[in-house]
GROMACS .gro file of C-alpha atoms in nm:
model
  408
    1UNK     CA    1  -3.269  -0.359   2.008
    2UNK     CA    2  -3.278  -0.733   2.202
    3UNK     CA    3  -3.035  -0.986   2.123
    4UNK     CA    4  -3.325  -1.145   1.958
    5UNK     CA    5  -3.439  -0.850   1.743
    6UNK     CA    6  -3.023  -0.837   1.636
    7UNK     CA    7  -2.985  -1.199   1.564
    8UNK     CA    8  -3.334  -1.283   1.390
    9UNK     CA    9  -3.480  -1.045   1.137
   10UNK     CA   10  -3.694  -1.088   0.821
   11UNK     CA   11  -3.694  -1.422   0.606
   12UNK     CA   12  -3.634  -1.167   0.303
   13UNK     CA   13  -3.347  -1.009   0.522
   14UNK     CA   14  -3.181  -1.333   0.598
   15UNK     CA   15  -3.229  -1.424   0.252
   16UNK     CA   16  -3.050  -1.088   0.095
   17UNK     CA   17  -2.734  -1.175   0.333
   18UNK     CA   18  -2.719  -1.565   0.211
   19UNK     CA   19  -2.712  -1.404  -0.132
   20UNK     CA   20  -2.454  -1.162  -0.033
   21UNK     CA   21  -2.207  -1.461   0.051
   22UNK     CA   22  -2.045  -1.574  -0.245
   23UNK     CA   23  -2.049  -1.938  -0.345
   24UNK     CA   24  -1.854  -2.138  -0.096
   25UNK     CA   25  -1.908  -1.924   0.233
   26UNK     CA   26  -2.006  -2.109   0.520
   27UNK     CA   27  -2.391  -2.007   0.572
   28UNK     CA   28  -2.487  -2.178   0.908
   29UNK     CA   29  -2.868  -2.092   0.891
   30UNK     CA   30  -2.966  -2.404   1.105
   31UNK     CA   31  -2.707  -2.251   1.414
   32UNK     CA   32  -2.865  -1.932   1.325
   33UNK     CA   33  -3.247  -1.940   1.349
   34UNK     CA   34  -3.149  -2.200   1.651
   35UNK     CA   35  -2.920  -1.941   1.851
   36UNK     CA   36  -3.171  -1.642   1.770
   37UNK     CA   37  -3.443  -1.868   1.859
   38UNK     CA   38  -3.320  -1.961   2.230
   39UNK     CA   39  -3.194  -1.583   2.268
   40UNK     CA   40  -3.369  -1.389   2.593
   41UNK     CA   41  -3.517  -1.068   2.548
   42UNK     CA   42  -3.207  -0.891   2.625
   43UNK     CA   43  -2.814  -1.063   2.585
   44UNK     CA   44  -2.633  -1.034   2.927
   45UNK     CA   45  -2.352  -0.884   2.975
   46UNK     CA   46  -2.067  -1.170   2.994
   47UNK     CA   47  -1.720  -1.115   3.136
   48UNK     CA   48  -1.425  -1.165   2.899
   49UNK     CA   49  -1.342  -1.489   3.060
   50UNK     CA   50  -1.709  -1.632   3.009
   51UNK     CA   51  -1.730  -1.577   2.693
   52UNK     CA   52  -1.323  -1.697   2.602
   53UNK     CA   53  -1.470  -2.032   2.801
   54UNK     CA   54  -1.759  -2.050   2.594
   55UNK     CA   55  -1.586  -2.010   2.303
   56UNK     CA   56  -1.335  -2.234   2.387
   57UNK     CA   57  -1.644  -2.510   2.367
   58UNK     CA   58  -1.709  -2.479   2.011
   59UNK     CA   59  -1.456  -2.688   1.824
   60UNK     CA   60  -1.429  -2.393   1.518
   61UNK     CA   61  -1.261  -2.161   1.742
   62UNK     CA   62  -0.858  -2.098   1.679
   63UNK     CA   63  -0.615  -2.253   1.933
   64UNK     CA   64  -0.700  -2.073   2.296
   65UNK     CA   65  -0.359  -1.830   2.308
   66UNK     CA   66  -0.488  -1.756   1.959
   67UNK     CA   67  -0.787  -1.632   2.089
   68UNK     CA   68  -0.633  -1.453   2.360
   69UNK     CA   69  -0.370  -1.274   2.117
   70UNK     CA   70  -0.704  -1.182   1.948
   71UNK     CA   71  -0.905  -1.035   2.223
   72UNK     CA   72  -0.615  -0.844   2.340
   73UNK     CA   73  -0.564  -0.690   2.027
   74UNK     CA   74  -0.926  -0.620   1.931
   75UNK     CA   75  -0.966  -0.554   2.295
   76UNK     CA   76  -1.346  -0.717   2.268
   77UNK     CA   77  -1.423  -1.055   2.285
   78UNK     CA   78  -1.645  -1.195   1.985
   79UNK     CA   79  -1.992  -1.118   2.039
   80UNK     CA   80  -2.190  -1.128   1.734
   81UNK     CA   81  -2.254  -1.277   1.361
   82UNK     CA   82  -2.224  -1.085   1.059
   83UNK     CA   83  -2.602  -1.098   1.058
   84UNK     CA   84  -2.625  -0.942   1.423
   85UNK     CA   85  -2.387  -0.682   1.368
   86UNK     CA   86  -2.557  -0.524   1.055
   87UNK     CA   87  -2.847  -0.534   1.207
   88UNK     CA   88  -2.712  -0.312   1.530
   89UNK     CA   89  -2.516  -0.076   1.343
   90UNK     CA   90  -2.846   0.008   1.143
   91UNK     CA   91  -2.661  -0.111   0.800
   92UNK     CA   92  -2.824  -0.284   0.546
   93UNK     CA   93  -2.652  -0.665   0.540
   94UNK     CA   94  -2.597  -0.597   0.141
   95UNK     CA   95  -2.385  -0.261   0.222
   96UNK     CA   96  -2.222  -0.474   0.519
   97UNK     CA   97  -2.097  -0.740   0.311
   98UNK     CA   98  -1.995  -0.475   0.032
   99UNK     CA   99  -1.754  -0.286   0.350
  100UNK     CA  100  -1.641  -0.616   0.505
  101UNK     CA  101  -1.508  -0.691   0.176
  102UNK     CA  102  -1.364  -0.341   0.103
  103UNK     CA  103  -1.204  -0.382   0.416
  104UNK     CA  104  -0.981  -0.736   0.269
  105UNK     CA  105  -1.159  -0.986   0.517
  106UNK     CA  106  -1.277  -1.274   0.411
  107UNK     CA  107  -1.686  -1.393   0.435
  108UNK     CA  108  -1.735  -1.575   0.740
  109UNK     CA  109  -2.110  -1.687   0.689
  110UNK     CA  110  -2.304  -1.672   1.024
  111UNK     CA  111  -1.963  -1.745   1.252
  112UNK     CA  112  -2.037  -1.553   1.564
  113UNK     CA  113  -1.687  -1.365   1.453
  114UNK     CA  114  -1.758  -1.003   1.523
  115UNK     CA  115  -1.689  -0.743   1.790
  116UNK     CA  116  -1.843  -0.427   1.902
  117UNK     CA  117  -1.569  -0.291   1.691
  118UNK     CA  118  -1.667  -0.398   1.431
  119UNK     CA  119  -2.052  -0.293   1.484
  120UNK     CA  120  -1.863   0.064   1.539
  121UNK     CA  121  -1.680   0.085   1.220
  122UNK     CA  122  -1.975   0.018   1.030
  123UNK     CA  123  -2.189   0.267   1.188
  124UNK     CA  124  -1.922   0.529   1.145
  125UNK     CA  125  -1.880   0.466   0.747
  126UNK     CA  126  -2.258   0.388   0.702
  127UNK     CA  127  -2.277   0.779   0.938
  128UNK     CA  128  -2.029   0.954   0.637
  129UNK     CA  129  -2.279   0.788   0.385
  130UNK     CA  130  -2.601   0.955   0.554
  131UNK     CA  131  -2.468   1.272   0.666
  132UNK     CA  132  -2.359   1.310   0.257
  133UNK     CA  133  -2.000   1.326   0.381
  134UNK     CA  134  -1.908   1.107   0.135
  135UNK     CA  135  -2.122   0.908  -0.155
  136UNK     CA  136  -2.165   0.514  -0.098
  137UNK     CA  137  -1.883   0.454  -0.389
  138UNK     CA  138  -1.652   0.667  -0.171
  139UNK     CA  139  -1.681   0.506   0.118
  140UNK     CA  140  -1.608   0.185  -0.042
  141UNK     CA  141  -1.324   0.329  -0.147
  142UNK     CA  142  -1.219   0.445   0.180
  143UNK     CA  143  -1.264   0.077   0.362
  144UNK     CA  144  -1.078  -0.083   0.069
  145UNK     CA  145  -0.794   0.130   0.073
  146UNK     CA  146  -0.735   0.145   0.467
  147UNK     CA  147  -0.779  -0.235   0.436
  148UNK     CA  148  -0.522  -0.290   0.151
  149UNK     CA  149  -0.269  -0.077   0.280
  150UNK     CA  150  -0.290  -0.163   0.714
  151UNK     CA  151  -0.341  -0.534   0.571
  152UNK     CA  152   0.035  -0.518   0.404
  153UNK     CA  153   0.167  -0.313   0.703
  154UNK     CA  154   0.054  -0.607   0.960
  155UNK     CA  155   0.175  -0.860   0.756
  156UNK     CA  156   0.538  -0.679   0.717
  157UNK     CA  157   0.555  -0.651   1.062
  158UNK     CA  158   0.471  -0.949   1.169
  159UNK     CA  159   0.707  -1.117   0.939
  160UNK     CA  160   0.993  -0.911   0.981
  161UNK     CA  161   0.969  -0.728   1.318
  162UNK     CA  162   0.745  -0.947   1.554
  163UNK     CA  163   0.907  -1.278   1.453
  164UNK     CA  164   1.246  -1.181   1.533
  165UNK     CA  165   1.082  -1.085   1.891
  166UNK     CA  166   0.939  -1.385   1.953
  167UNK     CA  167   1.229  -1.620   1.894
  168UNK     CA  168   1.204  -1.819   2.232
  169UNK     CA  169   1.474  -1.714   2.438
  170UNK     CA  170   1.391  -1.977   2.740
  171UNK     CA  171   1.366  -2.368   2.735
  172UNK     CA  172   0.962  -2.485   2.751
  173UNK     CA  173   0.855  -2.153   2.684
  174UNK     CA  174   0.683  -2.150   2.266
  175UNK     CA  175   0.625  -1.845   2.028
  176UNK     CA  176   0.347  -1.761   2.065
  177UNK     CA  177   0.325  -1.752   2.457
  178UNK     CA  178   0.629  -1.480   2.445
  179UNK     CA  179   0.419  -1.276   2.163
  180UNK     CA  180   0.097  -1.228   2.446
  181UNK     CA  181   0.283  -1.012   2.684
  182UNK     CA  182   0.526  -0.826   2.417
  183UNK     CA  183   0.246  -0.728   2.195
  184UNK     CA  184   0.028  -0.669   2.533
  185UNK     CA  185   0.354  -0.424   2.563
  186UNK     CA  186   0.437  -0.269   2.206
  187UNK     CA  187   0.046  -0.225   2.076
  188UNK     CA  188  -0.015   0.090   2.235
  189UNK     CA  189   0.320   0.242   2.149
  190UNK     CA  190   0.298   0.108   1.786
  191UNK     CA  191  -0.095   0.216   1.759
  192UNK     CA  192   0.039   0.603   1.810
  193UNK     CA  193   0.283   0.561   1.619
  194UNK     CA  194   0.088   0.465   1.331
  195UNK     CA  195  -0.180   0.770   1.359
  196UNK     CA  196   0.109   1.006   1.402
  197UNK     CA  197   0.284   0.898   1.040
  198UNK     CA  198  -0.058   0.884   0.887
  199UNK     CA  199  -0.124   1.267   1.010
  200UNK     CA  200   0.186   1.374   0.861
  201UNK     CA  201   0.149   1.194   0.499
  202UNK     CA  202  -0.227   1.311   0.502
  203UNK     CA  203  -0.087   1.666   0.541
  204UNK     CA  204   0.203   1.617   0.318
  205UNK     CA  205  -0.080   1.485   0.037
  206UNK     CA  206  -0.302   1.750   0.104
  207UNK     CA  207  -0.017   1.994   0.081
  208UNK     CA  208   0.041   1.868  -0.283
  209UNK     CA  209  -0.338   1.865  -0.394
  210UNK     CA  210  -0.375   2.217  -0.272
  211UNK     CA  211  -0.064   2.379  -0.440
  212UNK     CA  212  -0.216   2.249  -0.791
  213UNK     CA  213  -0.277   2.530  -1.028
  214UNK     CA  214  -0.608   2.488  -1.126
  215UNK     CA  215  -0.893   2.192  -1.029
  216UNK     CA  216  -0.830   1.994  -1.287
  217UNK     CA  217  -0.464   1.965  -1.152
  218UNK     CA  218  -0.606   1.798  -0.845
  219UNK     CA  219  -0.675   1.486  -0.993
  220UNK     CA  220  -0.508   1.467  -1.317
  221UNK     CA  221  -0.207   1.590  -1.253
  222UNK     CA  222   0.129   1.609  -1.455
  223UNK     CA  223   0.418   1.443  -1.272
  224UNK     CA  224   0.726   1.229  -1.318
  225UNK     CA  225   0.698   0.885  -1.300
  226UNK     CA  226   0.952   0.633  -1.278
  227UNK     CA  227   0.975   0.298  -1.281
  228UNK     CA  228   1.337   0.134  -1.159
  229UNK     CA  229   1.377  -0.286  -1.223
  230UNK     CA  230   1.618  -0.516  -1.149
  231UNK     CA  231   1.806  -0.703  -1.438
  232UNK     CA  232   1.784  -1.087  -1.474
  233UNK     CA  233   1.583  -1.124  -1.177
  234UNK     CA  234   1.377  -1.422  -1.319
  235UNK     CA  235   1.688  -1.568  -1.360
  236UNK     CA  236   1.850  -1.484  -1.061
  237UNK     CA  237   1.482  -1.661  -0.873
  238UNK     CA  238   1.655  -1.992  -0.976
  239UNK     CA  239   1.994  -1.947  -0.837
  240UNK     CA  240   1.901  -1.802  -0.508
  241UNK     CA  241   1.784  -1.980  -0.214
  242UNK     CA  242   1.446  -1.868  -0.088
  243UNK     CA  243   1.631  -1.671   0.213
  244UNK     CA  244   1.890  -1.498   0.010
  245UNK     CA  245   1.627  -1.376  -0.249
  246UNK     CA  246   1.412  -1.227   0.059
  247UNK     CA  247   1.671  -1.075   0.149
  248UNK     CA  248   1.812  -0.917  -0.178
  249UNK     CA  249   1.481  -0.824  -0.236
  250UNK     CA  250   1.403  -0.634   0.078
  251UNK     CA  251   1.760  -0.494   0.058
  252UNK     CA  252   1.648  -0.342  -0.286
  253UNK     CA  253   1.324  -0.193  -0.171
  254UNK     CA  254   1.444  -0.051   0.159
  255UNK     CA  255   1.768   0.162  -0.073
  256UNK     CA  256   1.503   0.234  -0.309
  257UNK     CA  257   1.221   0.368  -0.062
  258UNK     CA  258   1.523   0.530   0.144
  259UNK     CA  259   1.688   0.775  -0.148
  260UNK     CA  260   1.295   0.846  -0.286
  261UNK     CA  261   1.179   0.972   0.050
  262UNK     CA  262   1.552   1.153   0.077
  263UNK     CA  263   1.508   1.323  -0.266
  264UNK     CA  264   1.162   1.427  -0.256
  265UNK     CA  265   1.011   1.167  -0.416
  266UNK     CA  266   0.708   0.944  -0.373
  267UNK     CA  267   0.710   0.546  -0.341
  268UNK     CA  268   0.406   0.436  -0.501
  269UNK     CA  269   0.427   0.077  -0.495
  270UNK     CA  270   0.748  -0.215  -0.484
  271UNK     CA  271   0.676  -0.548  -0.695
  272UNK     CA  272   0.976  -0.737  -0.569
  273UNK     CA  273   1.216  -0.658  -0.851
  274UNK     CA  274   1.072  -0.319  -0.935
  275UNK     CA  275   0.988   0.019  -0.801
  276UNK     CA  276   0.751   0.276  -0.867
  277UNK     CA  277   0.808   0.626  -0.758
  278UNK     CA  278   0.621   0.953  -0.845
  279UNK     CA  279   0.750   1.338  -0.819
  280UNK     CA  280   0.602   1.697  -0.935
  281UNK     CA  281   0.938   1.773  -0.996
  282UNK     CA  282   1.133   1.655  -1.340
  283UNK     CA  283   1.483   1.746  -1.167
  284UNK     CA  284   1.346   1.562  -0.865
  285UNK     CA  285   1.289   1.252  -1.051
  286UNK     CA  286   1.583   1.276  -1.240
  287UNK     CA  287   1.833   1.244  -0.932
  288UNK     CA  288   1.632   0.982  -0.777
  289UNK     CA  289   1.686   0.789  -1.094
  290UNK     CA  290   2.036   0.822  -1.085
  291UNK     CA  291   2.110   0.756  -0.758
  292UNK     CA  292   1.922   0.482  -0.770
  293UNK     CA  293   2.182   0.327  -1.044
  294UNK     CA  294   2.500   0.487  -0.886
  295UNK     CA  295   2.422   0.330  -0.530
  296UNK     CA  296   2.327   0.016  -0.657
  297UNK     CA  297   2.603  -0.058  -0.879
  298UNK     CA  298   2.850   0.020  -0.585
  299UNK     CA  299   2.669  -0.271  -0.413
  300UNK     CA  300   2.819  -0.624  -0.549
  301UNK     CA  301   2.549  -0.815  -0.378
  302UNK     CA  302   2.282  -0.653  -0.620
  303UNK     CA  303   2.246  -0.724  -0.982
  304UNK     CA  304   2.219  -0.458  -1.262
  305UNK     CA  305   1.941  -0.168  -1.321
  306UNK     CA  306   1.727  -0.018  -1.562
  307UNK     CA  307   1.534   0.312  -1.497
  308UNK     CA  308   1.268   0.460  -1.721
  309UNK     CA  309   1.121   0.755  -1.663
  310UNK     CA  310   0.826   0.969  -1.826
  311UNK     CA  311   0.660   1.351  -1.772
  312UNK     CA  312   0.299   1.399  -1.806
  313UNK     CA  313  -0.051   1.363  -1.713
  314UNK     CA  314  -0.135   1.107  -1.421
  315UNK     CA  315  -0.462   1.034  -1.258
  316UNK     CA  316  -0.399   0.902  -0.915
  317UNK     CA  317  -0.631   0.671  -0.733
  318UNK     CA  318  -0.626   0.441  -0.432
  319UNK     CA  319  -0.229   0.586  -0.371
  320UNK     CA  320  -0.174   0.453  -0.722
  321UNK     CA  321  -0.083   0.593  -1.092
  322UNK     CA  322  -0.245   0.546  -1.429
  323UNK     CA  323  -0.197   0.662  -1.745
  324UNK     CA  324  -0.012   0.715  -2.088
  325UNK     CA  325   0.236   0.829  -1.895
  326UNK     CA  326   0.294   0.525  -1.636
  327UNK     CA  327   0.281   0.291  -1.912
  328UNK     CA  328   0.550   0.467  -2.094
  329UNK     CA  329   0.773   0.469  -1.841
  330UNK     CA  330   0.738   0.093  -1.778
  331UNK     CA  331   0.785   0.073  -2.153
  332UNK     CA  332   1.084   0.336  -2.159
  333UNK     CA  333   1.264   0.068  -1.813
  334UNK     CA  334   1.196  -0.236  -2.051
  335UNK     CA  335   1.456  -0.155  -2.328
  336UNK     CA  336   1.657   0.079  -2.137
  337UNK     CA  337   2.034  -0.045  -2.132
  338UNK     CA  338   2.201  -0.161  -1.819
  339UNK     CA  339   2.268   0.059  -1.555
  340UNK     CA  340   2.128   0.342  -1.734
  341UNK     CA  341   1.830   0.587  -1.739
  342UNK     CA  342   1.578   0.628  -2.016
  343UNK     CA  343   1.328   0.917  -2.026
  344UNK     CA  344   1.125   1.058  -2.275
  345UNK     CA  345   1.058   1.364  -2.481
  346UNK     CA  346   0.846   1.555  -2.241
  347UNK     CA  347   1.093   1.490  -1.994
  348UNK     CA  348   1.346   1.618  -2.172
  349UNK     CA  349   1.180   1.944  -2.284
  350UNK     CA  350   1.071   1.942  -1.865
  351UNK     CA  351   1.412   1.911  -1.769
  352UNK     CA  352   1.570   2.219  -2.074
  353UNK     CA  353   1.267   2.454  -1.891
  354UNK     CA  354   1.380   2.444  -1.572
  355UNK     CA  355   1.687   2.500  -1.650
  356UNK     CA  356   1.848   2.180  -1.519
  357UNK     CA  357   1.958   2.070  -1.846
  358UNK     CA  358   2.040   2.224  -2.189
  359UNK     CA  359   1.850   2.185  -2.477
  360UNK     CA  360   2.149   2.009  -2.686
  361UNK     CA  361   2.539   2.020  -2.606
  362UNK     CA  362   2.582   2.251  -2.911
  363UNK     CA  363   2.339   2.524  -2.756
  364UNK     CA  364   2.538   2.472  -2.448
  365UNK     CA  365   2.841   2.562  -2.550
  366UNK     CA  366   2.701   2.838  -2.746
  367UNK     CA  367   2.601   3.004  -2.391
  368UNK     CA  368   2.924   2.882  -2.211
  369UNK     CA  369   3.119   3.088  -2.501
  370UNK     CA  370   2.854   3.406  -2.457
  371UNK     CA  371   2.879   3.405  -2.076
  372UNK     CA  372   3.291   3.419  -2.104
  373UNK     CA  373   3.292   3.672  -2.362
  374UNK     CA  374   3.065   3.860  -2.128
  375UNK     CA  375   3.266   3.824  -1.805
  376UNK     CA  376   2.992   3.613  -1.667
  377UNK     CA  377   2.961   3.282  -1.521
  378UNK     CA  378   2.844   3.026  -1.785
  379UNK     CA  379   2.503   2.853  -1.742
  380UNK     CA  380   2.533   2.555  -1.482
  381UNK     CA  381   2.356   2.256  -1.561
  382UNK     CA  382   2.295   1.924  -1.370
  383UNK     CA  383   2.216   1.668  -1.599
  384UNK     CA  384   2.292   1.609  -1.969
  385UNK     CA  385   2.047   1.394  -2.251
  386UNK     CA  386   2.149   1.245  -2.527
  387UNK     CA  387   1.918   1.149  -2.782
  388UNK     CA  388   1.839   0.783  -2.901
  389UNK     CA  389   1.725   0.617  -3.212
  390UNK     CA  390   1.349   0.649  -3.227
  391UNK     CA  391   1.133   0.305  -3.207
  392UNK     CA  392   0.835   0.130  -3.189
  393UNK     CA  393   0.702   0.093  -2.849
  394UNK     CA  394   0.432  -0.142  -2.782
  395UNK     CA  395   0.094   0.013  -2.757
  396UNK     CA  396   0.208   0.381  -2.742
  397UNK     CA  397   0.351   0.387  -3.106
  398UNK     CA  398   0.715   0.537  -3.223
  399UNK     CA  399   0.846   0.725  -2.937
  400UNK     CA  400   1.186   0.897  -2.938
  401UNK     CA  401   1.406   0.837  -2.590
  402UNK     CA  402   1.680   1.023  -2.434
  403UNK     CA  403   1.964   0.869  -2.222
  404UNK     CA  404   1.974   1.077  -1.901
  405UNK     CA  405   2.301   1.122  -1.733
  406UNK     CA  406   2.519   1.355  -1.535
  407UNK     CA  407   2.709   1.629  -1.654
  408UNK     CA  408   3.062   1.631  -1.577
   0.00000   0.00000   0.00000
């Protein structure tokens, strides 16, 4: 395919990508049909520093260690418009757009933006589609959550890892020209280090799926969810300055994610002032839940807790959880008292199977006095409920909920 072939194309094809950019994207048609006009037969090959010159020229372009920081990363210098690199990956500009998108970047019109990375990329998802790998709507799905969750991880370190880094440390010398030659130095190491934790949490996930009992199991699924939130925090917004609260909030997240991942547990998602966490274990999600409140209320720089938690049926998707069951819990965190852990009936009754509490105190006792008349060591249990005054919960009707605590 010729440079002109790539950057040309149908009027209906140029038409269906105009319509694929929403209203407000820059749509350079005029640059366009003018650069795809004046294109040779075949593009030549131009060395990195041609092309950083050349696109140096054009007044758009980002600041020029910008666009160095850029090519070193992406390793490619731009090369092509959206347009052009449909068009050589063999993609349809409509399914482009739709992956682009997927992926969390924004539309650039006809900027001449795009790598052979990017031509790559969508030849390898548009490949999964064809070979019937995976359907269209799955490979969507795929793009948008690698995008959503790499796009948070950049950010994060960038904010709290690179920054630090780049604090000049020598008179005349800015930010960003100390981040070229330490990320020239840390993006291979951190690039391996990222596939090897995605390898192990795509085996630890698959480990789960595959132990389900029954098909079914592997995508509704019945597992503890809780939900842990911080009291007051609206209120404690206004008090803070804008530093302090960053840091209070990352403090919380970082002990939360920390005694999850120590426990057995699953972070799902942090909102700030709240956690999520998911386990196929009620004991499991019991402990997390109460370490959670013992930890934190031995730290005076944190304000109080609530923890709600519910067992049931969950349908995960995109790393996320839905259900009657995640909105209880949320519900179940809303009126639980300070420093305390909520859960509900199923949880209970989860918790008296296994063994890891009893049923009532009366029924323990019963057993403790059985097992000593018997010579025999009485039942040991880890946890105690206590049940609360049933109540209206919005949306899921009366519910009756137990306040989860340890045994002595």
């Amino acid at each position: 395919m010729t440079a002109d072939d790539a950057g040309s194309g149908t009027a209906e094809e140029r038409e269906a990508w105009d319509a694929a950019a929403p209203d407000g994207a820059v749509r350079d048609t005029g640059a366009r049909e003018s650069a795809a006009a004046e294109a040779p037969e075949e593009a030549p090959e131009e060395a990195p520093e041609e092309a950083l010159e050349e696109a140096l020229e054009d007044e758009d372009q980002p600041d020029p260690i910008a666009l160095r920081l850029e090519q070193l990363i992406l390793g490619a210098e731009r090369r092509y418009t959206p347009f052009q690199a449909a068009r050589s990956a063999g993609v349809s500009v409509e399914l482009a757009t739709r992956f682009w998108r997927a992926m969390g970047f924004a539309d650039i019109g006809q900027a001449k933006a795009l790598t052979e990375a990017d031509v790559l990329a969508l030849r390898r998802l548009s490949g999964l589609v064809e070979a019937g790998l995976l359907s269209e709507p799955m490979a969507i799905q795929v793009a948008r959550s690698t995008g959503q969750t790499s796009a948070r991880l950049a950010d994060w370190q960038i904010d709290s890892f690179l920054e630090g880094l780049t604090d000049p440390q020598e008179t005349g010398m800015t930010r960003t020209e100390i981040a070229y030659p330490l990320v020239e130095l840390l993006l291979p190491e951190l690039e391996e280090f990222l596939v090897y934790v995605y390898r192990r949490q795509l085996a630890a996930a698959t480990g789960r799926v595959v132990q389900a009992a029954d098909d079914a199991e592997m995508v509704n699924r019945r597992l503890a969810v809780g939900f842990a939130d911080l009291v007051s925090f609206t209120r404690l917004t206004r008090r803070l300055e804008e530093e302090e609260l960053g840091e209070l909030v990352e403090a919380f997240e970082t002990t939360a994610a920390d005694l999850v991942a120590a426990h057995g547990g699953r972070l799902i998602k942090t909102l700030g002032d709240e956690v999520l966490y998911a386990a196929d274990d009620a004991g499991i999600a019991a402990e997390i839940g109460l370490r959670l409140i013992e930890t934190l209320t031995h730290d005076e720089t944190m304000p109080e807790l609530r923890v709600g938690i519910a067992f049931g049926t969950v349908t995960t998707r995109m790393g996320d959880v839905f259900g009657t069951t995640v909105n209880l819990a949320s519900r179940l965190t809303s009126i639980a008292p300070k420093n305390a852990v909520l859960v509900d009936g199923a949880f209970a009754e989860e918790l008296s199977r296994t063994g890891d509490a009893p049923v009532s105190e009366a029924e323990a006792a019963e057993a403790a006095a059985a097992a000593e008349k018997e010579g025999e060591e009485p039942p040991s249990y880890r946890f105690a409920l206590q049940p609360m005054w049933q109540r209206p919960v919005r949306g899921l009707g009366v519910v009756e909920p137990w306040l989860l605590s340890r045994r002595a």
